[in-house]
PDB file of C-alpha atoms in Angstrom:
ATOM      1  CA  UNK A1169     105.579 104.103  81.926  1.00  0.00           C
ATOM      2  CA  UNK A1170     102.406 102.150  81.144  1.00  0.00           C
ATOM      3  CA  UNK A1171     104.330  98.898  81.354  1.00  0.00           C
ATOM      4  CA  UNK A1172     105.219  99.652  84.986  1.00  0.00           C
ATOM      5  CA  UNK A1173     101.649 100.585  85.751  1.00  0.00           C
ATOM      6  CA  UNK A1174     100.419  97.285  84.375  1.00  0.00           C
ATOM      7  CA  UNK A1175     103.157  95.584  86.394  1.00  0.00           C
ATOM      8  CA  UNK A1176     101.918  97.156  89.562  1.00  0.00           C
ATOM      9  CA  UNK A1177      98.355  96.151  88.810  1.00  0.00           C
ATOM     10  CA  UNK A1178      99.213  92.614  87.814  1.00  0.00           C
ATOM     11  CA  UNK A1179     101.374  91.908  90.826  1.00  0.00           C
ATOM     12  CA  UNK A1180      99.205  93.483  93.486  1.00  0.00           C
ATOM     13  CA  UNK A1181      95.643  93.215  92.168  1.00  0.00           C
ATOM     14  CA  UNK A1182      95.448  90.079  90.029  1.00  0.00           C
ATOM     15  CA  UNK A1183      92.207  89.101  91.751  1.00  0.00           C
ATOM     16  CA  UNK A1184      90.576  92.534  91.694  1.00  0.00           C
ATOM     17  CA  UNK A1185      87.671  93.537  89.495  1.00  0.00           C
ATOM     18  CA  UNK A1186      89.483  96.779  88.642  1.00  0.00           C
ATOM     19  CA  UNK A1187      92.385  94.835  87.160  1.00  0.00           C
ATOM     20  CA  UNK A1188      90.032  92.695  85.077  1.00  0.00           C
ATOM     21  CA  UNK A1189      88.534  95.875  83.666  1.00  0.00           C
ATOM     22  CA  UNK A1190      91.986  97.141  82.756  1.00  0.00           C
ATOM     23  CA  UNK A1191      92.916  93.821  81.127  1.00  0.00           C
ATOM     24  CA  UNK A1192      89.668  93.716  79.172  1.00  0.00           C
ATOM     25  CA  UNK A1193      90.295  97.223  77.818  1.00  0.00           C
ATOM     26  CA  UNK A1194      93.748  96.378  76.456  1.00  0.00           C
ATOM     27  CA  UNK A1195      94.285  95.694  72.737  1.00  0.00           C
ATOM     28  CA  UNK A1196      94.271  92.098  71.577  1.00  0.00           C
ATOM     29  CA  UNK A1197      97.500  90.268  70.860  1.00  0.00           C
ATOM     30  CA  UNK A1198      97.255  88.244  67.679  1.00  0.00           C
ATOM     31  CA  UNK A1199      93.508  87.860  68.090  1.00  0.00           C
ATOM     32  CA  UNK A1200      93.594  86.705  71.715  1.00  0.00           C
ATOM     33  CA  UNK A1201      93.638  88.669  74.938  1.00  0.00           C
ATOM     34  CA  UNK A1202      96.529  87.924  77.275  1.00  0.00           C
ATOM     35  CA  UNK A1203      95.398  86.490  80.589  1.00  0.00           C
ATOM     36  CA  UNK A1204      95.943  88.257  83.889  1.00  0.00           C
ATOM     37  CA  UNK A1205      98.477  85.574  84.786  1.00  0.00           C
ATOM     38  CA  UNK A1206     100.443  86.151  81.577  1.00  0.00           C
ATOM     39  CA  UNK A1207     100.487  89.905  82.061  1.00  0.00           C
ATOM     40  CA  UNK A1208     101.459  89.510  85.703  1.00  0.00           C
ATOM     41  CA  UNK A1209     104.248  87.049  84.882  1.00  0.00           C
ATOM     42  CA  UNK A1210     105.565  89.242  82.076  1.00  0.00           C
ATOM     43  CA  UNK A1211     105.683  92.289  84.259  1.00  0.00           C
ATOM     44  CA  UNK A1212     107.275  90.426  87.163  1.00  0.00           C
ATOM     45  CA  UNK A1213     109.839  89.204  84.652  1.00  0.00           C
ATOM     46  CA  UNK A1214     110.510  92.781  83.567  1.00  0.00           C
ATOM     47  CA  UNK A1215     111.018  93.869  87.162  1.00  0.00           C
ATOM     48  CA  UNK A1216     113.403  90.976  87.760  1.00  0.00           C
ATOM     49  CA  UNK A1217     115.299  91.936  84.603  1.00  0.00           C
ATOM     50  CA  UNK A1218     115.667  95.443  85.986  1.00  0.00           C
ATOM     51  CA  UNK A1219     117.112  94.135  89.217  1.00  0.00           C
ATOM     52  CA  UNK A1220     119.323  91.531  87.562  1.00  0.00           C
ATOM     53  CA  UNK A1221     120.604  93.722  84.731  1.00  0.00           C
ATOM     54  CA  UNK A1222     121.038  97.038  86.452  1.00  0.00           C
ATOM     55  CA  UNK A1223     120.984  97.020  90.250  1.00  0.00           C
ATOM     56  CA  UNK A1224     123.001  93.790  90.434  1.00  0.00           C
ATOM     57  CA  UNK A1225     125.743  95.427  88.364  1.00  0.00           C
ATOM     58  CA  UNK A1226     126.415  97.709  91.296  1.00  0.00           C
ATOM     59  CA  UNK A1227     127.301  94.788  93.579  1.00  0.00           C
ATOM     60  CA  UNK A1228     130.241  93.668  91.399  1.00  0.00           C
ATOM     61  CA  UNK A1229     133.791  94.852  91.959  1.00  0.00           C
ATOM     62  CA  UNK A1230     134.016  98.383  90.550  1.00  0.00           C
ATOM     63  CA  UNK A1231     130.234  98.346  90.044  1.00  0.00           C
ATOM     64  CA  UNK A1232     130.164 101.880  91.410  1.00  0.00           C
ATOM     65  CA  UNK A1233     133.754 102.973  90.836  1.00  0.00           C
ATOM     66  CA  UNK A1234     133.834 102.336  87.080  1.00  0.00           C
ATOM     67  CA  UNK A1235     130.230 103.337  86.382  1.00  0.00           C
ATOM     68  CA  UNK A1236     130.149 107.036  85.545  1.00  0.00           C
ATOM     69  CA  UNK A1237     126.435 107.194  86.405  1.00  0.00           C
ATOM     70  CA  UNK A1238     126.989 106.039  89.960  1.00  0.00           C
ATOM     71  CA  UNK A1239     130.661 106.557  90.864  1.00  0.00           C
ATOM     72  CA  UNK A1240     130.903 108.026  94.350  1.00  0.00           C
ATOM     73  CA  UNK A1241     133.146 111.062  94.542  1.00  0.00           C
ATOM     74  CA  UNK A1242     134.317 112.832  97.641  1.00  0.00           C
ATOM     75  CA  UNK A1243     131.911 115.113  99.492  1.00  0.00           C
ATOM     76  CA  UNK A1244     132.417 118.770  98.692  1.00  0.00           C
ATOM     77  CA  UNK A1245     134.328 119.531 101.882  1.00  0.00           C
ATOM     78  CA  UNK A1246     136.842 116.767 101.112  1.00  0.00           C
ATOM     79  CA  UNK A1247     137.476 117.493  97.439  1.00  0.00           C
ATOM     80  CA  UNK A1248     140.176 119.901  98.477  1.00  0.00           C
ATOM     81  CA  UNK A1249     141.821 116.944 100.218  1.00  0.00           C
ATOM     82  CA  UNK A1250     141.848 114.989  96.972  1.00  0.00           C
ATOM     83  CA  UNK A1251     143.221 117.914  94.955  1.00  0.00           C
ATOM     84  CA  UNK A1252     145.894 118.756  97.486  1.00  0.00           C
ATOM     85  CA  UNK A1253     147.113 115.174  97.723  1.00  0.00           C
ATOM     86  CA  UNK A1254     147.359 114.917  93.944  1.00  0.00           C
ATOM     87  CA  UNK A1255     149.164 118.258  93.756  1.00  0.00           C
ATOM     88  CA  UNK A1256     151.879 117.007  96.106  1.00  0.00           C
ATOM     89  CA  UNK A1257     152.336 113.657  94.329  1.00  0.00           C
ATOM     90  CA  UNK A1258     150.028 111.443  96.390  1.00  0.00           C
ATOM     91  CA  UNK A1259     147.575 110.521  93.598  1.00  0.00           C
ATOM     92  CA  UNK A1260     147.740 106.808  94.424  1.00  0.00           C
ATOM     93  CA  UNK A1261     146.626 107.491  97.984  1.00  0.00           C
ATOM     94  CA  UNK A1262     143.771 109.685  96.752  1.00  0.00           C
ATOM     95  CA  UNK A1263     142.674 106.985  94.269  1.00  0.00           C
ATOM     96  CA  UNK A1264     142.664 104.348  96.997  1.00  0.00           C
ATOM     97  CA  UNK A1265     140.560 106.593  99.193  1.00  0.00           C
ATOM     98  CA  UNK A1266     137.929 106.868  96.459  1.00  0.00           C
ATOM     99  CA  UNK A1267     137.951 103.152  95.740  1.00  0.00           C
ATOM    100  CA  UNK A1268     137.189 102.133  99.291  1.00  0.00           C
ATOM    101  CA  UNK A1269     134.177 104.449  99.413  1.00  0.00           C
ATOM    102  CA  UNK A1270     132.805 102.776  96.299  1.00  0.00           C
ATOM    103  CA  UNK A1271     133.627  99.274  97.576  1.00  0.00           C
ATOM    104  CA  UNK A1272     131.507  99.925 100.658  1.00  0.00           C
ATOM    105  CA  UNK A1273     128.560 100.925  98.468  1.00  0.00           C
ATOM    106  CA  UNK A1274     128.949  97.739  96.400  1.00  0.00           C
ATOM    107  CA  UNK A1275     128.678  95.672  99.572  1.00  0.00           C
ATOM    108  CA  UNK A1276     125.577  97.520 100.735  1.00  0.00           C
ATOM    109  CA  UNK A1277     123.558  97.176  97.519  1.00  0.00           C
ATOM    110  CA  UNK A1278     123.405  93.406  98.023  1.00  0.00           C
ATOM    111  CA  UNK A1279     120.795  94.166 100.683  1.00  0.00           C
ATOM    112  CA  UNK A1280     118.469  95.984  98.277  1.00  0.00           C
ATOM    113  CA  UNK A1281     116.665  93.300  96.267  1.00  0.00           C
ATOM    114  CA  UNK A1282     114.255  91.941  98.928  1.00  0.00           C
ATOM    115  CA  UNK A1283     113.211  95.461  99.864  1.00  0.00           C
ATOM    116  CA  UNK A1284     112.387  96.369  96.260  1.00  0.00           C
ATOM    117  CA  UNK A1285     110.376  93.194  95.718  1.00  0.00           C
ATOM    118  CA  UNK A1286     108.402  93.836  98.884  1.00  0.00           C
ATOM    119  CA  UNK A1287     107.642  97.395  97.788  1.00  0.00           C
ATOM    120  CA  UNK A1288     106.281  96.243  94.421  1.00  0.00           C
ATOM    121  CA  UNK A1289     104.000  93.637  95.956  1.00  0.00           C
ATOM    122  CA  UNK A1290     102.468  96.322  98.171  1.00  0.00           C
ATOM    123  CA  UNK A1291     101.443  98.642  95.321  1.00  0.00           C
ATOM    124  CA  UNK A1292      97.723  99.400  95.486  1.00  0.00           C
ATOM    125  CA  UNK A1293      95.284 100.260  92.725  1.00  0.00           C
ATOM    126  CA  UNK A1294      95.339 103.921  93.843  1.00  0.00           C
ATOM    127  CA  UNK A1295      99.144 103.899  93.699  1.00  0.00           C
ATOM    128  CA  UNK A1296      99.025 102.498  90.179  1.00  0.00           C
ATOM    129  CA  UNK A1297      96.621 105.191  89.016  1.00  0.00           C
ATOM    130  CA  UNK A1298      98.881 107.878  90.450  1.00  0.00           C
ATOM    131  CA  UNK A1299     101.868 106.382  88.660  1.00  0.00           C
ATOM    132  CA  UNK A1300      99.891 106.227  85.416  1.00  0.00           C
ATOM    133  CA  UNK A1301      99.005 109.902  85.665  1.00  0.00           C
ATOM    134  CA  UNK A1302     102.477 110.898  86.847  1.00  0.00           C
ATOM    135  CA  UNK A1303     105.747 111.779  85.165  1.00  0.00           C
ATOM    136  CA  UNK A1304     107.869 109.510  83.002  1.00  0.00           C
ATOM    137  CA  UNK A1305     109.864 108.344  86.019  1.00  0.00           C
ATOM    138  CA  UNK A1306     106.845 108.002  88.306  1.00  0.00           C
ATOM    139  CA  UNK A1307     107.532 104.298  88.921  1.00  0.00           C
ATOM    140  CA  UNK A1308     111.071 105.056  90.079  1.00  0.00           C
ATOM    141  CA  UNK A1309     109.806 107.897  92.242  1.00  0.00           C
ATOM    142  CA  UNK A1310     107.249 105.569  93.798  1.00  0.00           C
ATOM    143  CA  UNK A1311     109.882 102.972  94.627  1.00  0.00           C
ATOM    144  CA  UNK A1312     112.113 105.693  96.054  1.00  0.00           C
ATOM    145  CA  UNK A1313     109.375 106.922  98.377  1.00  0.00           C
ATOM    146  CA  UNK A1314     108.532 103.405  99.533  1.00  0.00           C
ATOM    147  CA  UNK A1315     112.039 101.997  99.978  1.00  0.00           C
ATOM    148  CA  UNK A1316     114.428 104.837 100.786  1.00  0.00           C
ATOM    149  CA  UNK A1317     114.034 104.682 104.561  1.00  0.00           C
ATOM    150  CA  UNK A1318     114.324 100.887 104.692  1.00  0.00           C
ATOM    151  CA  UNK A1319     117.306 100.856 102.354  1.00  0.00           C
ATOM    152  CA  UNK A1320     119.122 103.508 104.383  1.00  0.00           C
ATOM    153  CA  UNK A1321     118.624 101.415 107.510  1.00  0.00           C
ATOM    154  CA  UNK A1322     120.069  98.388 105.694  1.00  0.00           C
ATOM    155  CA  UNK A1323     122.873 100.178 103.877  1.00  0.00           C
ATOM    156  CA  UNK A1324     124.303 102.268 106.701  1.00  0.00           C
ATOM    157  CA  UNK A1325     125.556  99.482 108.988  1.00  0.00           C
ATOM    158  CA  UNK A1326     126.802  97.468 106.017  1.00  0.00           C
ATOM    159  CA  UNK A1327     128.823 100.435 104.784  1.00  0.00           C
ATOM    160  CA  UNK A1328     130.193 101.079 108.262  1.00  0.00           C
ATOM    161  CA  UNK A1329     131.235  97.443 108.532  1.00  0.00           C
ATOM    162  CA  UNK A1330     132.644  97.465 105.011  1.00  0.00           C
ATOM    163  CA  UNK A1331     134.838 100.431 105.827  1.00  0.00           C
ATOM    164  CA  UNK A1332     136.433  98.304 108.511  1.00  0.00           C
ATOM    165  CA  UNK A1333     136.596  95.173 106.359  1.00  0.00           C
ATOM    166  CA  UNK A1334     138.391  96.760 103.417  1.00  0.00           C
ATOM    167  CA  UNK A1335     140.487  99.028 105.575  1.00  0.00           C
ATOM    168  CA  UNK A1336     138.705 102.226 104.589  1.00  0.00           C
ATOM    169  CA  UNK A1337     138.843 103.525 108.124  1.00  0.00           C
ATOM    170  CA  UNK A1338     142.624 103.177 108.172  1.00  0.00           C
ATOM    171  CA  UNK A1339     143.031 104.557 104.650  1.00  0.00           C
ATOM    172  CA  UNK A1340     140.908 107.592 105.406  1.00  0.00           C
ATOM    173  CA  UNK A1341     142.558 108.160 108.750  1.00  0.00           C
ATOM    174  CA  UNK A1342     145.900 108.156 106.951  1.00  0.00           C
ATOM    175  CA  UNK A1343     144.631 110.320 104.111  1.00  0.00           C
ATOM    176  CA  UNK A1344     142.972 112.937 106.308  1.00  0.00           C
ATOM    177  CA  UNK A1345     145.872 112.963 108.747  1.00  0.00           C
ATOM    178  CA  UNK A1346     148.292 113.630 105.906  1.00  0.00           C
ATOM    179  CA  UNK A1347     146.042 116.421 104.659  1.00  0.00           C
ATOM    180  CA  UNK A1348     145.561 117.965 108.092  1.00  0.00           C
ATOM    181  CA  UNK A1349     149.350 118.048 108.543  1.00  0.00           C
ATOM    182  CA  UNK A1350     149.807 120.162 105.414  1.00  0.00           C
ATOM    183  CA  UNK A1351     150.564 123.763 106.468  1.00  0.00           C
ATOM    184  CA  UNK A1352     147.777 126.342 106.140  1.00  0.00           C
ATOM    185  CA  UNK A1353     144.963 123.776 105.745  1.00  0.00           C
ATOM    186  CA  UNK A1354     141.868 123.517 107.916  1.00  0.00           C
ATOM    187  CA  UNK A1355     141.170 120.177 109.572  1.00  0.00           C
ATOM    188  CA  UNK A1356     138.279 118.157 108.092  1.00  0.00           C
ATOM    189  CA  UNK A1357     136.382 115.197 109.532  1.00  0.00           C
ATOM    190  CA  UNK A1358     133.104 114.502 107.671  1.00  0.00           C
ATOM    191  CA  UNK A1359     130.682 111.666 108.403  1.00  0.00           C
ATOM    192  CA  UNK A1360     131.698 109.451 105.492  1.00  0.00           C
ATOM    193  CA  UNK A1361     129.373 106.582 106.450  1.00  0.00           C
ATOM    194  CA  UNK A1362     126.259 108.727 106.076  1.00  0.00           C
ATOM    195  CA  UNK A1363     127.605 110.357 102.924  1.00  0.00           C
ATOM    196  CA  UNK A1364     128.373 107.049 101.182  1.00  0.00           C
ATOM    197  CA  UNK A1365     125.010 105.637 102.260  1.00  0.00           C
ATOM    198  CA  UNK A1366     123.195 108.544 100.618  1.00  0.00           C
ATOM    199  CA  UNK A1367     125.313 108.281  97.458  1.00  0.00           C
ATOM    200  CA  UNK A1368     124.732 104.522  97.235  1.00  0.00           C
ATOM    201  CA  UNK A1369     120.972 105.093  97.379  1.00  0.00           C
ATOM    202  CA  UNK A1370     121.192 107.656  94.584  1.00  0.00           C
ATOM    203  CA  UNK A1371     123.097 105.162  92.464  1.00  0.00           C
ATOM    204  CA  UNK A1372     120.540 102.396  92.967  1.00  0.00           C
ATOM    205  CA  UNK A1373     117.581 104.578  92.007  1.00  0.00           C
ATOM    206  CA  UNK A1374     119.462 105.957  89.026  1.00  0.00           C
ATOM    207  CA  UNK A1375     119.998 102.452  87.660  1.00  0.00           C
ATOM    208  CA  UNK A1376     116.337 101.554  88.203  1.00  0.00           C
ATOM    209  CA  UNK A1377     115.383 104.619  86.184  1.00  0.00           C
ATOM    210  CA  UNK A1378     117.733 103.506  83.396  1.00  0.00           C
ATOM    211  CA  UNK A1379     116.027 100.124  83.095  1.00  0.00           C
ATOM    212  CA  UNK A1380     112.561 101.666  83.384  1.00  0.00           C
ATOM    213  CA  UNK A1381     113.318 103.831  80.367  1.00  0.00           C
ATOM    214  CA  UNK A1382     114.921 100.991  78.403  1.00  0.00           C
ATOM    215  CA  UNK A1383     112.004  98.570  78.692  1.00  0.00           C
ATOM    216  CA  UNK A1384     109.426 101.286  78.179  1.00  0.00           C
ATOM    217  CA  UNK A1385     110.951 102.728  75.033  1.00  0.00           C
ATOM    218  CA  UNK A1386     113.040 100.033  73.316  1.00  0.00           C
ATOM    219  CA  UNK A1387     111.628  96.917  71.701  1.00  0.00           C
ATOM    220  CA  UNK A1388     115.108  95.369  71.710  1.00  0.00           C
ATOM    221  CA  UNK A1389     115.136  95.461  75.515  1.00  0.00           C
ATOM    222  CA  UNK A1390     112.217  93.041  75.607  1.00  0.00           C
ATOM    223  CA  UNK A1391     114.349  89.943  75.364  1.00  0.00           C
ATOM    224  CA  UNK A1392     111.737  87.204  75.794  1.00  0.00           C
ATOM    225  CA  UNK A1393     108.537  86.368  73.929  1.00  0.00           C
ATOM    226  CA  UNK A1394     106.458  87.063  77.018  1.00  0.00           C
ATOM    227  CA  UNK A1395     107.999  90.496  77.476  1.00  0.00           C
ATOM    228  CA  UNK A1396     107.368  91.363  73.843  1.00  0.00           C
ATOM    229  CA  UNK A1397     103.726  90.244  73.994  1.00  0.00           C
ATOM    230  CA  UNK A1398     102.989  91.994  77.272  1.00  0.00           C
ATOM    231  CA  UNK A1399     104.668  95.271  76.474  1.00  0.00           C
ATOM    232  CA  UNK A1400     103.186  95.388  72.989  1.00  0.00           C
ATOM    233  CA  UNK A1401      99.990  96.281  74.826  1.00  0.00           C
ATOM    234  CA  UNK A1402     101.382  99.656  75.850  1.00  0.00           C
ATOM    235  CA  UNK A1403     103.068 100.656  72.594  1.00  0.00           C
TER     236      UNK A1403
END
């Protein structure tokens, strides 16, 4: 977690006296103290790695669908639809219904990167102290609190449009119609756009938390000399 705290400080407060005090208090690296610029660049690099290695994975085909951490399943009220369709031999239709939900999320996540970068640049010294004193996922929680509303506003229309682009609206109309025509079933009609938007957000923050833990705890995840030097300060 300290690495993310230093990141916040370096990016947002590189000219502040408080940051200089923090830098001066850090251990020396091979007999020389890393400059504010080096620490800032290393931590910006770590953040970019997190976006490139984890969040960007979600934008690829099957980035959600084949990732067990983020795969979007049906909302609770529609899981009976999935089960019933499979029970009567319509598994392929049920699979296609799931895929298009995940495809829409993949499209939406492409809108996330600028919002995350903006949130990091706005971190204040008080924010950084709170993160330092917080839980092990305090950095992820901070980003969630600062970006969730903006990301929802970006994701929702993209997902709605994606449903039309990939034919999700037609697939789901067909799927739900077939289900509603089955005797003794109750009609269902959930707001899938809102549901997939919320699930896409959960997936993004989950992947950020994965990278936060990796860089904080594993030396092997520090894949450049600058990352190794900077994060050695928090070990």
